[in-house]
Coordinates of C-alpha atoms in Angstrom, one line a residue:
M1 CA 14.1 -30.1 -5.2
S2 CA 16.3 -33.1 -5.0
H3 CA 19.7 -33.1 -2.9
H4 CA 22.5 -35.0 -1.9
F5 CA 24.0 -35.5 1.5
A6 CA 27.3 -33.9 1.9
G7 CA 30.6 -36.6 2.0
A8 CA 34.3 -36.8 0.9
G9 CA 32.8 -36.8 -2.8
D10 CA 31.4 -33.1 -2.0
V11 CA 35.1 -32.3 -0.4
A12 CA 36.2 -32.5 -3.9
G13 CA 33.6 -30.3 -5.4
V14 CA 32.8 -33.7 -7.0
P15 CA 29.1 -34.9 -5.8
L16 CA 28.4 -38.5 -5.2
K17 CA 26.2 -40.0 -7.3
S18 CA 23.0 -41.6 -6.0
T19 CA 23.6 -46.1 -5.3
G20 CA 19.7 -46.5 -5.5
S21 CA 17.7 -46.3 -2.2
M22 CA 20.2 -47.3 -0.4
R23 CA 21.7 -44.3 2.6
P24 CA 25.1 -44.0 4.7
I25 CA 23.8 -44.3 8.5
I26 CA 25.5 -43.2 11.4
T27 CA 24.7 -44.9 14.9
E28 CA 24.4 -42.9 18.0
L29 CA 23.5 -44.1 21.8
D30 CA 20.4 -43.0 22.9
N31 CA 21.1 -41.9 26.5
N32 CA 17.4 -41.9 27.2
K33 CA 16.9 -45.9 26.8
K34 CA 19.7 -48.2 28.3
G35 CA 21.5 -50.3 25.6
S36 CA 19.4 -49.0 22.3
I37 CA 21.0 -47.7 19.5
R38 CA 19.5 -44.7 17.2
T39 CA 19.6 -45.1 13.7
D40 CA 18.3 -42.0 11.7
V41 CA 19.0 -40.1 8.8
A42 CA 19.0 -36.9 10.5
D43 CA 21.8 -37.7 12.3
L44 CA 24.0 -37.5 9.1
V45 CA 22.5 -34.0 7.9
M46 CA 23.1 -32.7 10.9
V47 CA 26.8 -34.0 10.9
K48 CA 26.6 -32.4 7.4
Y49 CA 25.3 -29.4 8.5
K50 CA 28.2 -29.2 11.3
C51 CA 30.9 -29.8 9.3
S52 CA 30.1 -27.6 6.0
S53 CA 28.9 -24.7 8.8
N54 CA 32.0 -24.4 10.8
G55 CA 34.4 -24.9 7.6
V56 CA 35.1 -28.4 9.0
P57 CA 35.6 -31.5 6.1
I58 CA 33.3 -34.2 6.7
T59 CA 36.7 -36.9 6.0
Q60 CA 37.9 -35.7 9.6
T61 CA 34.5 -37.3 10.8
N62 CA 35.5 -40.4 10.1
G63 CA 34.9 -43.0 13.2
S64 CA 32.7 -40.3 15.0
T65 CA 29.1 -38.7 14.7
L66 CA 30.4 -35.4 15.3
P67 CA 32.9 -32.4 13.8
L68 CA 36.0 -31.7 15.5
V69 CA 34.5 -27.9 16.4
P70 CA 36.7 -25.8 19.1
G71 CA 34.6 -24.5 21.7
S72 CA 34.5 -20.7 23.8
S73 CA 34.4 -19.7 27.1
K74 CA 31.0 -18.4 26.3
D75 CA 29.7 -22.0 25.8
A76 CA 31.0 -23.2 29.2
E77 CA 29.0 -20.2 30.9
F78 CA 26.0 -20.5 28.6
G79 CA 25.8 -24.6 29.4
G80 CA 25.7 -24.9 25.8
Y81 CA 26.8 -24.0 22.0
N82 CA 27.0 -20.3 21.3
P83 CA 26.4 -19.9 17.2
F84 CA 26.9 -16.0 17.7
D85 CA 30.5 -17.2 18.9
H86 CA 31.3 -19.7 15.9
R87 CA 29.8 -16.9 13.0
T88 CA 33.2 -15.9 10.8
V89 CA 31.5 -12.9 8.9
Q90 CA 33.8 -11.7 6.4
Y91 CA 32.1 -8.2 6.6
P92 CA 29.6 -8.1 9.1
T93 CA 27.4 -5.4 9.0
T94 CA 26.2 -2.8 12.1
D95 CA 23.2 -2.6 13.1
M96 CA 21.8 0.8 11.4
E97 CA 23.3 -0.8 8.4
T98 CA 21.5 -3.9 8.8
F99 CA 18.5 -1.7 9.2
I100 CA 19.2 0.2 6.5
H101 CA 19.3 -3.4 4.2
L102 CA 16.0 -4.0 5.7
L103 CA 13.9 -1.0 5.1
K104 CA 15.3 -1.2 1.2
G105 CA 14.3 -4.9 1.5
S106 CA 10.7 -4.0 2.2
L107 CA 10.3 -0.9 0.8
G108 CA 9.8 -2.2 -2.7
S109 CA 7.4 -1.3 -5.5
G110 CA 4.5 -2.4 -3.7
I111 CA 4.7 0.6 -1.8
L112 CA 3.8 2.3 -4.5
A113 CA 0.6 -0.4 -4.5
M114 CA -0.9 0.3 -1.0
P115 CA -3.5 3.0 -3.1
L116 CA -5.3 0.4 -5.1
A117 CA -4.7 -2.5 -1.9
F118 CA -7.1 0.6 0.2
M119 CA -9.7 0.8 -2.6
N120 CA -10.0 -2.7 -2.0
A121 CA -10.5 -2.6 1.1
G122 CA -11.8 1.0 2.9
L123 CA -10.4 3.6 4.5
V124 CA -10.5 2.7 7.4
F125 CA -10.6 -0.8 7.0
G126 CA -7.5 -0.6 5.1
L127 CA -5.3 1.3 8.3
V128 CA -6.6 -1.2 10.9
A129 CA -6.3 -4.4 8.3
T130 CA -2.7 -2.7 7.0
A131 CA -1.4 -2.5 11.0
V132 CA -2.9 -5.8 11.7
I133 CA -1.0 -7.6 8.6
G134 CA 2.7 -5.8 9.2
F135 CA 2.4 -6.7 13.0
V136 CA 1.8 -10.7 11.8
C137 CA 4.2 -10.6 9.4
T138 CA 6.6 -8.6 12.2
Y139 CA 6.1 -11.6 14.8
C140 CA 5.9 -14.5 12.0
V141 CA 9.5 -12.8 11.0
H142 CA 10.4 -13.2 14.7
I143 CA 9.3 -17.1 15.2
L144 CA 11.1 -17.8 12.3
V145 CA 14.6 -15.9 14.4
R146 CA 14.3 -17.5 16.8
S147 CA 13.5 -20.7 15.6
S148 CA 16.8 -20.3 13.6
H149 CA 18.8 -19.2 16.9
K150 CA 17.5 -22.8 18.6
L151 CA 18.3 -24.9 15.5
C152 CA 21.6 -23.1 15.6
R153 CA 22.3 -24.5 19.1
R154 CA 20.9 -27.8 18.6
M155 CA 23.0 -28.4 15.5
Q156 CA 25.7 -26.6 17.0
V157 CA 26.0 -24.8 13.9
P158 CA 26.8 -21.1 13.3
A159 CA 24.1 -19.7 10.5
L160 CA 21.7 -21.6 8.7
G161 CA 19.7 -19.9 5.3
F162 CA 16.0 -19.5 5.1
A163 CA 15.7 -23.2 3.3
D164 CA 17.8 -24.9 5.6
V165 CA 15.8 -23.5 8.9
A166 CA 12.6 -25.3 7.0
E167 CA 15.1 -28.6 6.3
V168 CA 16.9 -28.7 9.6
A169 CA 13.6 -28.2 11.8
F170 CA 12.1 -30.6 10.8
L171 CA 15.1 -33.0 10.6
A172 CA 16.0 -31.9 14.6
G173 CA 12.1 -32.5 15.3
P174 CA 10.6 -35.4 16.1
P175 CA 11.2 -38.5 14.2
A176 CA 7.6 -38.5 13.0
F177 CA 8.9 -35.4 11.3
H178 CA 12.1 -36.4 9.7
K179 CA 10.5 -37.1 6.1
F180 CA 8.8 -34.0 5.5
S181 CA 12.4 -32.3 5.4
G182 CA 13.0 -32.6 2.2
L183 CA 9.4 -31.4 0.7
F184 CA 9.5 -28.4 3.2
R185 CA 12.9 -27.4 1.6
G186 CA 11.9 -27.9 -1.6
L187 CA 8.7 -25.3 -1.1
V188 CA 10.7 -23.2 0.3
N189 CA 13.2 -23.1 -2.8
T190 CA 9.8 -23.4 -4.8
F191 CA 7.8 -20.5 -3.5
L192 CA 11.0 -18.3 -3.6
T193 CA 11.4 -18.8 -7.0
I194 CA 7.6 -18.4 -7.6
D195 CA 7.4 -15.1 -6.0
L196 CA 10.4 -13.4 -7.3
L197 CA 10.1 -14.6 -10.8
G198 CA 6.5 -13.4 -10.5
C199 CA 8.3 -9.9 -8.9
C200 CA 10.1 -9.8 -12.5
C201 CA 6.7 -10.5 -14.3
V202 CA 5.4 -7.3 -12.1
Y203 CA 8.1 -5.1 -13.4
I204 CA 7.8 -5.7 -16.5
V205 CA 4.4 -4.6 -17.4
F206 CA 5.1 -2.1 -14.6
V207 CA 7.8 -0.8 -17.1
A208 CA 5.7 -1.1 -19.7
K209 CA 2.5 1.0 -18.6
N210 CA 4.7 3.5 -17.3
I211 CA 6.8 4.2 -20.7
K212 CA 3.0 3.9 -22.4
Q213 CA 1.6 6.9 -20.7
V214 CA 4.5 9.2 -21.5
M215 CA 4.7 7.8 -25.0
D216 CA 0.2 8.2 -25.7
E217 CA 1.1 12.0 -24.7
Y218 CA 3.9 12.8 -26.9
V219 CA 4.5 10.6 -29.8
L220 CA 1.5 7.9 -30.5
E221 CA -0.9 5.6 -28.6
I222 CA 0.2 1.5 -29.1
N223 CA -1.0 -1.2 -27.3
V224 CA 1.0 -1.7 -23.7
R225 CA 1.9 -5.5 -24.9
W226 CA 4.1 -3.8 -28.2
Y227 CA 6.3 -2.1 -25.6
M228 CA 6.6 -5.3 -23.4
L229 CA 7.9 -6.9 -26.3
M230 CA 10.3 -4.2 -27.6
M231 CA 11.9 -4.1 -23.9
L232 CA 12.5 -8.2 -25.0
P233 CA 15.9 -7.9 -26.3
L234 CA 17.1 -5.4 -24.0
V235 CA 15.8 -7.9 -20.4
I236 CA 17.4 -10.7 -21.9
A237 CA 21.2 -8.7 -22.6
M238 CA 20.7 -7.4 -18.9
N239 CA 20.3 -11.0 -17.7
L240 CA 23.4 -12.7 -19.3
I241 CA 25.3 -10.6 -16.7
R242 CA 26.5 -13.7 -14.6
N243 CA 28.5 -12.0 -12.0
L244 CA 26.4 -10.0 -9.1
K245 CA 29.3 -7.9 -9.0
Y246 CA 28.5 -6.0 -12.0
L247 CA 24.7 -5.9 -11.2
A248 CA 26.1 -3.3 -7.8
P249 CA 25.9 0.0 -10.2
F250 CA 23.0 -0.7 -11.7
S251 CA 21.3 -1.2 -7.8
M252 CA 22.6 2.1 -7.1
I253 CA 21.7 3.8 -9.5
A254 CA 18.0 2.8 -9.6
N255 CA 18.1 3.3 -5.6
F256 CA 19.1 7.1 -6.4
L257 CA 15.8 7.4 -9.1
V258 CA 13.4 6.0 -7.2
G259 CA 14.3 8.5 -3.8
I260 CA 13.7 10.9 -6.3
C261 CA 10.2 9.6 -7.6
M262 CA 9.3 9.1 -4.5
T263 CA 9.8 12.5 -3.1
I264 CA 7.6 13.7 -5.8
T265 CA 5.2 11.4 -6.4
F266 CA 4.7 12.5 -2.4
W267 CA 4.7 15.9 -3.5
Y268 CA 1.8 15.3 -5.6
V269 CA 0.2 13.0 -3.4
F270 CA -0.4 16.0 -0.7
Q271 CA -1.8 18.3 -2.4
D272 CA -5.7 19.3 -2.4
V273 CA -6.2 16.1 -0.4
P274 CA -10.4 15.6 -0.5
S275 CA -12.2 14.5 2.6
T276 CA -11.9 11.5 4.2
K277 CA -16.1 11.6 3.4
S278 CA -15.2 11.3 -0.4
V279 CA -14.3 7.5 0.0
P280 CA -15.9 4.6 1.5
Y281 CA -14.7 3.7 5.3
I282 CA -15.1 0.0 4.5
T283 CA -15.8 -1.7 0.9
D284 CA -17.5 -4.7 0.0
W285 CA -16.0 -8.2 1.6
H286 CA -15.8 -9.5 -1.3
K287 CA -12.6 -7.2 -2.2
W288 CA -10.6 -8.3 0.7
P289 CA -8.8 -10.8 -0.9
L290 CA -7.6 -8.8 -3.6
F291 CA -6.7 -6.1 -0.5
F292 CA -4.6 -9.0 1.3
G293 CA -2.4 -10.6 -1.5
T294 CA -1.4 -6.9 -2.3
A295 CA -1.1 -6.0 0.9
I296 CA 1.1 -8.6 1.9
F297 CA 2.9 -8.5 -1.6
A298 CA 3.7 -4.9 -0.3
L299 CA 4.7 -6.2 3.6
E300 CA 6.0 -9.1 3.4
G301 CA 10.1 -9.3 3.5
I302 CA 11.0 -13.0 4.4
G303 CA 12.9 -13.8 1.9
V304 CA 15.5 -10.8 3.2
V305 CA 15.3 -11.8 7.0
M306 CA 17.7 -14.5 7.2
P307 CA 20.6 -13.0 5.0
L308 CA 20.5 -10.3 7.1
E309 CA 20.3 -11.9 10.8
N310 CA 23.0 -13.8 9.6
N311 CA 25.6 -11.5 8.6
M312 CA 25.0 -9.1 11.2
K313 CA 27.9 -8.0 13.8
T314 CA 25.2 -8.6 17.0
P315 CA 22.8 -10.5 15.3
Q316 CA 21.3 -11.0 19.0
H317 CA 19.8 -7.4 18.5
F318 CA 18.0 -8.5 15.4
I319 CA 14.8 -9.8 17.2
G320 CA 13.6 -8.5 20.7
C321 CA 12.6 -5.3 22.6
P322 CA 13.8 -3.1 20.9
S323 CA 15.2 -4.7 17.8
V324 CA 16.0 -4.0 14.6
L325 CA 13.5 -5.5 13.0
N326 CA 10.7 -4.0 15.4
I327 CA 11.7 -0.2 14.7
G328 CA 12.3 -0.9 10.8
M329 CA 9.2 -2.6 10.3
T330 CA 7.2 -0.2 12.5
I331 CA 8.8 2.7 10.0
V332 CA 7.3 0.1 6.7
V333 CA 3.9 0.0 8.3
V334 CA 3.7 3.5 9.0
L335 CA 4.9 4.6 5.8
Y336 CA 2.8 2.0 3.6
S337 CA -0.1 3.3 5.6
T338 CA 0.1 6.7 4.7
V339 CA 0.7 6.0 1.1
G340 CA -2.2 3.5 1.5
L341 CA -4.0 6.4 3.4
F342 CA -3.3 9.1 1.2
G343 CA -3.3 8.0 -2.0
F344 CA -6.6 6.3 -2.4
L345 CA -7.9 9.8 -0.7
K346 CA -6.4 11.4 -3.4
Y347 CA -7.5 9.6 -6.5
G348 CA -10.6 7.5 -4.9
D349 CA -12.6 5.0 -7.2
D350 CA -10.0 5.8 -9.9
T351 CA -6.7 4.1 -8.4
E352 CA -4.5 2.9 -10.6
G353 CA -2.1 -0.4 -9.9
S354 CA 0.8 1.6 -9.5
I355 CA 0.4 5.2 -7.9
T356 CA 2.9 7.1 -10.4
L357 CA 0.0 5.9 -12.9
N358 CA -2.2 8.0 -11.9
L359 CA 0.3 11.4 -12.0
P360 CA -1.0 14.7 -13.9
R361 CA -0.3 13.4 -17.8
D362 CA -0.4 17.1 -18.9
Q363 CA 2.8 17.7 -16.8
L364 CA 6.7 17.1 -17.5
L365 CA 7.4 16.5 -14.3
A366 CA 4.9 13.9 -13.5
Q367 CA 6.1 12.7 -16.7
S368 CA 9.4 12.5 -15.8
V369 CA 8.9 10.2 -12.4
K370 CA 7.4 7.8 -14.8
V371 CA 10.2 7.7 -17.0
M372 CA 12.9 7.9 -14.1
I373 CA 10.6 5.5 -11.9
A374 CA 10.2 3.1 -14.9
V375 CA 14.0 3.1 -15.7
A376 CA 14.7 2.1 -11.8
I377 CA 12.6 -0.9 -12.0
F378 CA 14.0 -1.9 -15.4
L379 CA 17.6 -1.9 -14.0
T380 CA 16.0 -3.2 -10.8
Y381 CA 14.9 -6.5 -13.0
S382 CA 17.9 -8.0 -12.9
L383 CA 19.1 -8.3 -9.5
Q384 CA 15.5 -9.7 -8.2
F385 CA 16.1 -12.5 -11.6
Y386 CA 19.6 -13.4 -10.0
V387 CA 18.1 -15.1 -6.8
P388 CA 15.4 -17.5 -8.5
F389 CA 17.8 -18.0 -11.3
E390 CA 20.3 -19.7 -8.9
I391 CA 18.0 -21.8 -7.2
I392 CA 16.8 -23.5 -10.5
W393 CA 19.7 -23.6 -12.1
K394 CA 21.8 -25.3 -8.9
G395 CA 18.7 -27.8 -9.0
S396 CA 19.6 -28.7 -12.6
K397 CA 22.8 -28.1 -13.7
H398 CA 24.1 -31.6 -13.3
R399 CA 22.0 -32.5 -16.1
F400 CA 24.4 -30.1 -18.3
T401 CA 27.7 -31.2 -17.9
S402 CA 29.0 -31.4 -21.3
H403 CA 28.1 -27.3 -21.9
P404 CA 27.6 -25.8 -18.9
V405 CA 27.9 -21.8 -20.1
L406 CA 25.9 -22.7 -22.5
F407 CA 22.9 -23.8 -21.0
E408 CA 22.9 -21.4 -18.9
Y409 CA 22.8 -18.8 -20.7
L410 CA 20.1 -20.5 -22.7
L411 CA 18.1 -21.1 -19.1
R412 CA 18.6 -17.3 -18.6
V413 CA 17.2 -16.3 -22.3
F414 CA 13.9 -18.8 -21.7
L415 CA 13.2 -17.7 -18.2
V416 CA 13.7 -13.7 -19.4
V417 CA 11.3 -15.1 -22.6
C418 CA 8.5 -16.9 -19.4
T419 CA 8.2 -13.9 -17.1
V420 CA 7.7 -11.4 -20.3
M421 CA 5.3 -14.0 -21.9
V422 CA 3.6 -14.1 -18.5
A423 CA 3.4 -10.5 -18.4
I424 CA 1.4 -10.1 -21.9
A425 CA -0.7 -12.5 -21.3
C426 CA -1.9 -10.2 -18.0
P427 CA -1.1 -6.7 -18.5
N428 CA -2.8 -5.1 -15.4
L429 CA -0.8 -5.4 -12.1
G430 CA -3.7 -5.1 -9.6
P431 CA -4.2 -9.5 -9.8
V432 CA -1.3 -10.2 -11.1
I433 CA 0.3 -8.3 -7.2
S434 CA -2.2 -10.3 -5.4
L435 CA -2.1 -13.9 -7.3
V436 CA 1.8 -13.5 -6.5
G437 CA 1.0 -12.1 -2.7
A438 CA -1.7 -14.7 -2.1
L439 CA 0.1 -17.7 -3.1
C440 CA 3.9 -17.6 -2.2
L441 CA 4.0 -14.9 0.2
S442 CA 1.3 -16.0 2.5
F443 CA 3.1 -19.6 2.3
L444 CA 6.5 -18.3 3.3
G445 CA 5.7 -15.5 5.3
L446 CA 2.5 -16.7 7.5
I447 CA 2.5 -20.7 7.2
L448 CA 6.0 -21.7 7.2
P449 CA 7.0 -19.8 10.1
S450 CA 4.7 -20.8 12.3
C451 CA 4.9 -24.8 11.0
I452 CA 8.7 -24.4 11.8
D453 CA 8.0 -23.0 14.9
L454 CA 5.9 -25.8 15.9
V455 CA 8.3 -28.7 15.1
T456 CA 11.1 -27.1 16.7
C457 CA 9.1 -26.1 20.1
W458 CA 7.4 -29.9 20.0
E459 CA 9.8 -31.2 22.5
E460 CA 11.8 -29.1 24.0
P461 CA 10.3 -26.4 25.2
G462 CA 6.9 -28.4 24.3
L463 CA 3.4 -27.0 23.5
G464 CA 2.9 -25.2 26.5
R465 CA 0.2 -24.6 29.2
G466 CA -2.9 -25.5 27.0
Y467 CA -1.2 -26.2 24.1
W468 CA -0.7 -22.6 23.5
R469 CA 1.6 -22.3 21.1
L470 CA -0.1 -24.9 19.3
W471 CA -3.5 -22.7 19.3
K472 CA -1.2 -19.6 18.3
N473 CA 0.3 -21.1 15.4
M474 CA -2.8 -22.8 14.0
V475 CA -4.4 -19.1 14.1
I476 CA -1.7 -17.9 12.1
I477 CA -1.5 -21.1 9.9
M478 CA -5.6 -20.9 9.0
F479 CA -5.2 -17.1 9.1
G480 CA -2.3 -17.6 5.8
I481 CA -4.1 -20.3 4.2
L482 CA -7.5 -18.3 4.2
G483 CA -5.6 -15.3 2.6
L484 CA -4.0 -17.7 0.0
V485 CA -7.0 -19.6 -1.0
T486 CA -8.8 -16.7 -1.3
G487 CA -6.6 -14.6 -2.6
V488 CA -5.8 -16.7 -5.3
Y489 CA -9.4 -17.7 -6.4
S490 CA -10.4 -13.9 -6.2
S491 CA -6.5 -12.5 -8.6
I492 CA -7.0 -15.8 -10.6
L493 CA -11.3 -14.6 -11.6
D494 CA -9.6 -10.8 -12.0
I495 CA -6.8 -12.3 -14.8
I496 CA -9.4 -14.5 -16.3
K497 CA -12.0 -11.5 -16.8
E498 CA -9.0 -9.2 -18.0
F499 CA -7.5 -12.1 -20.2
N500 CA -10.7 -12.4 -22.3
Q501 CA -11.3 -8.9 -22.6

């Protein structure tokens, strides 16, 4: 992922062309070493972030390493820069609004896959492991947001995005880590793109399977892959909408339909629940990686965290005890555990990749759920597709300066076709969900926040007595790597088995 440093050309809206390996350098007196001059590319990037985030043109800072940012009384009161005083959000969200957005971002289609996750873990182990994964994921969000606050004060910027936090953490850390800043920014954007495009593939499979069950019952039986092909023109047409504003009504309809579907699904699940002795309390260990991947896919919502926190009216209420994050994630974990527990109890070894596929096929109410949830997920595809497309387009549009609009449409069509082709190649929800969760969200939700916390705290406040901060983050990183490797391996084996069949 290439990116250029901001300069006078950027302010005018025209990016500066790279001049080989030469980079502008800003010199700064290092007070820790008398008479020494520190020359760091990191200083230039710090100025870039300060200027762009505070709305100060970089041309105003010629001859100085710092932008002209007005201070406030609280800056002096706290003895430093307070980023919350400098945030200018046009429509800031209240704590309640942020709480609702957090629930919406976390309670996605993954909740419908939780019974499958429990089938790969067992009843008791699934409950315990879901609680542990939920706690670890929430803690990783805590350290990511805390690191963001520290970096905002250190860089004197009001807010940072997810990729920005990753880049700035390494630039503002020890000099040995500076060279990894671009790499980690690129990794964040890459894994976010893979994760969200993977979700788009899952959506295609999900919609096709639900429609197939209804059509099999009332019309005729055909292969699920034909439904995916028939959806392709509609999906392409929807994703030619370039403005996010025009997608908002589709989101509202989708949320309404999902609410109705979940209510009816719970009504079916809680009827005549079998005894807990009818299902295993713990499964064979070789099934656990599939549970891990599915649970991470369902529970991890770290992609929405930084935008939510950056747009809060009182961002200091996002983390802490109690806080918006803690209360929201507690509710999410309880809901996911409830659906997983009772869904697995109800359907046992017959549990499908989505609990809606287990609903009775001979009842009109149950069939209406499958149609409504299919329509809802279909309408959500464009919103899910929007973010990865923006990441890819921003990184490639400089290559298509002659007819940018035409190439943008062509790229949209190409990416949509790719997601549908991947779905056709592997129309089994379980392994696909586990693969996406294990590969992308293990890195974004567990490994990366721990790395950012380590680098941010390396010099100030340090690694702690007995290097406890180092060991704590290393345990989380190893946990993430173990889940990533085993989850990806198991998912690929299952996908290969499905493909051969």
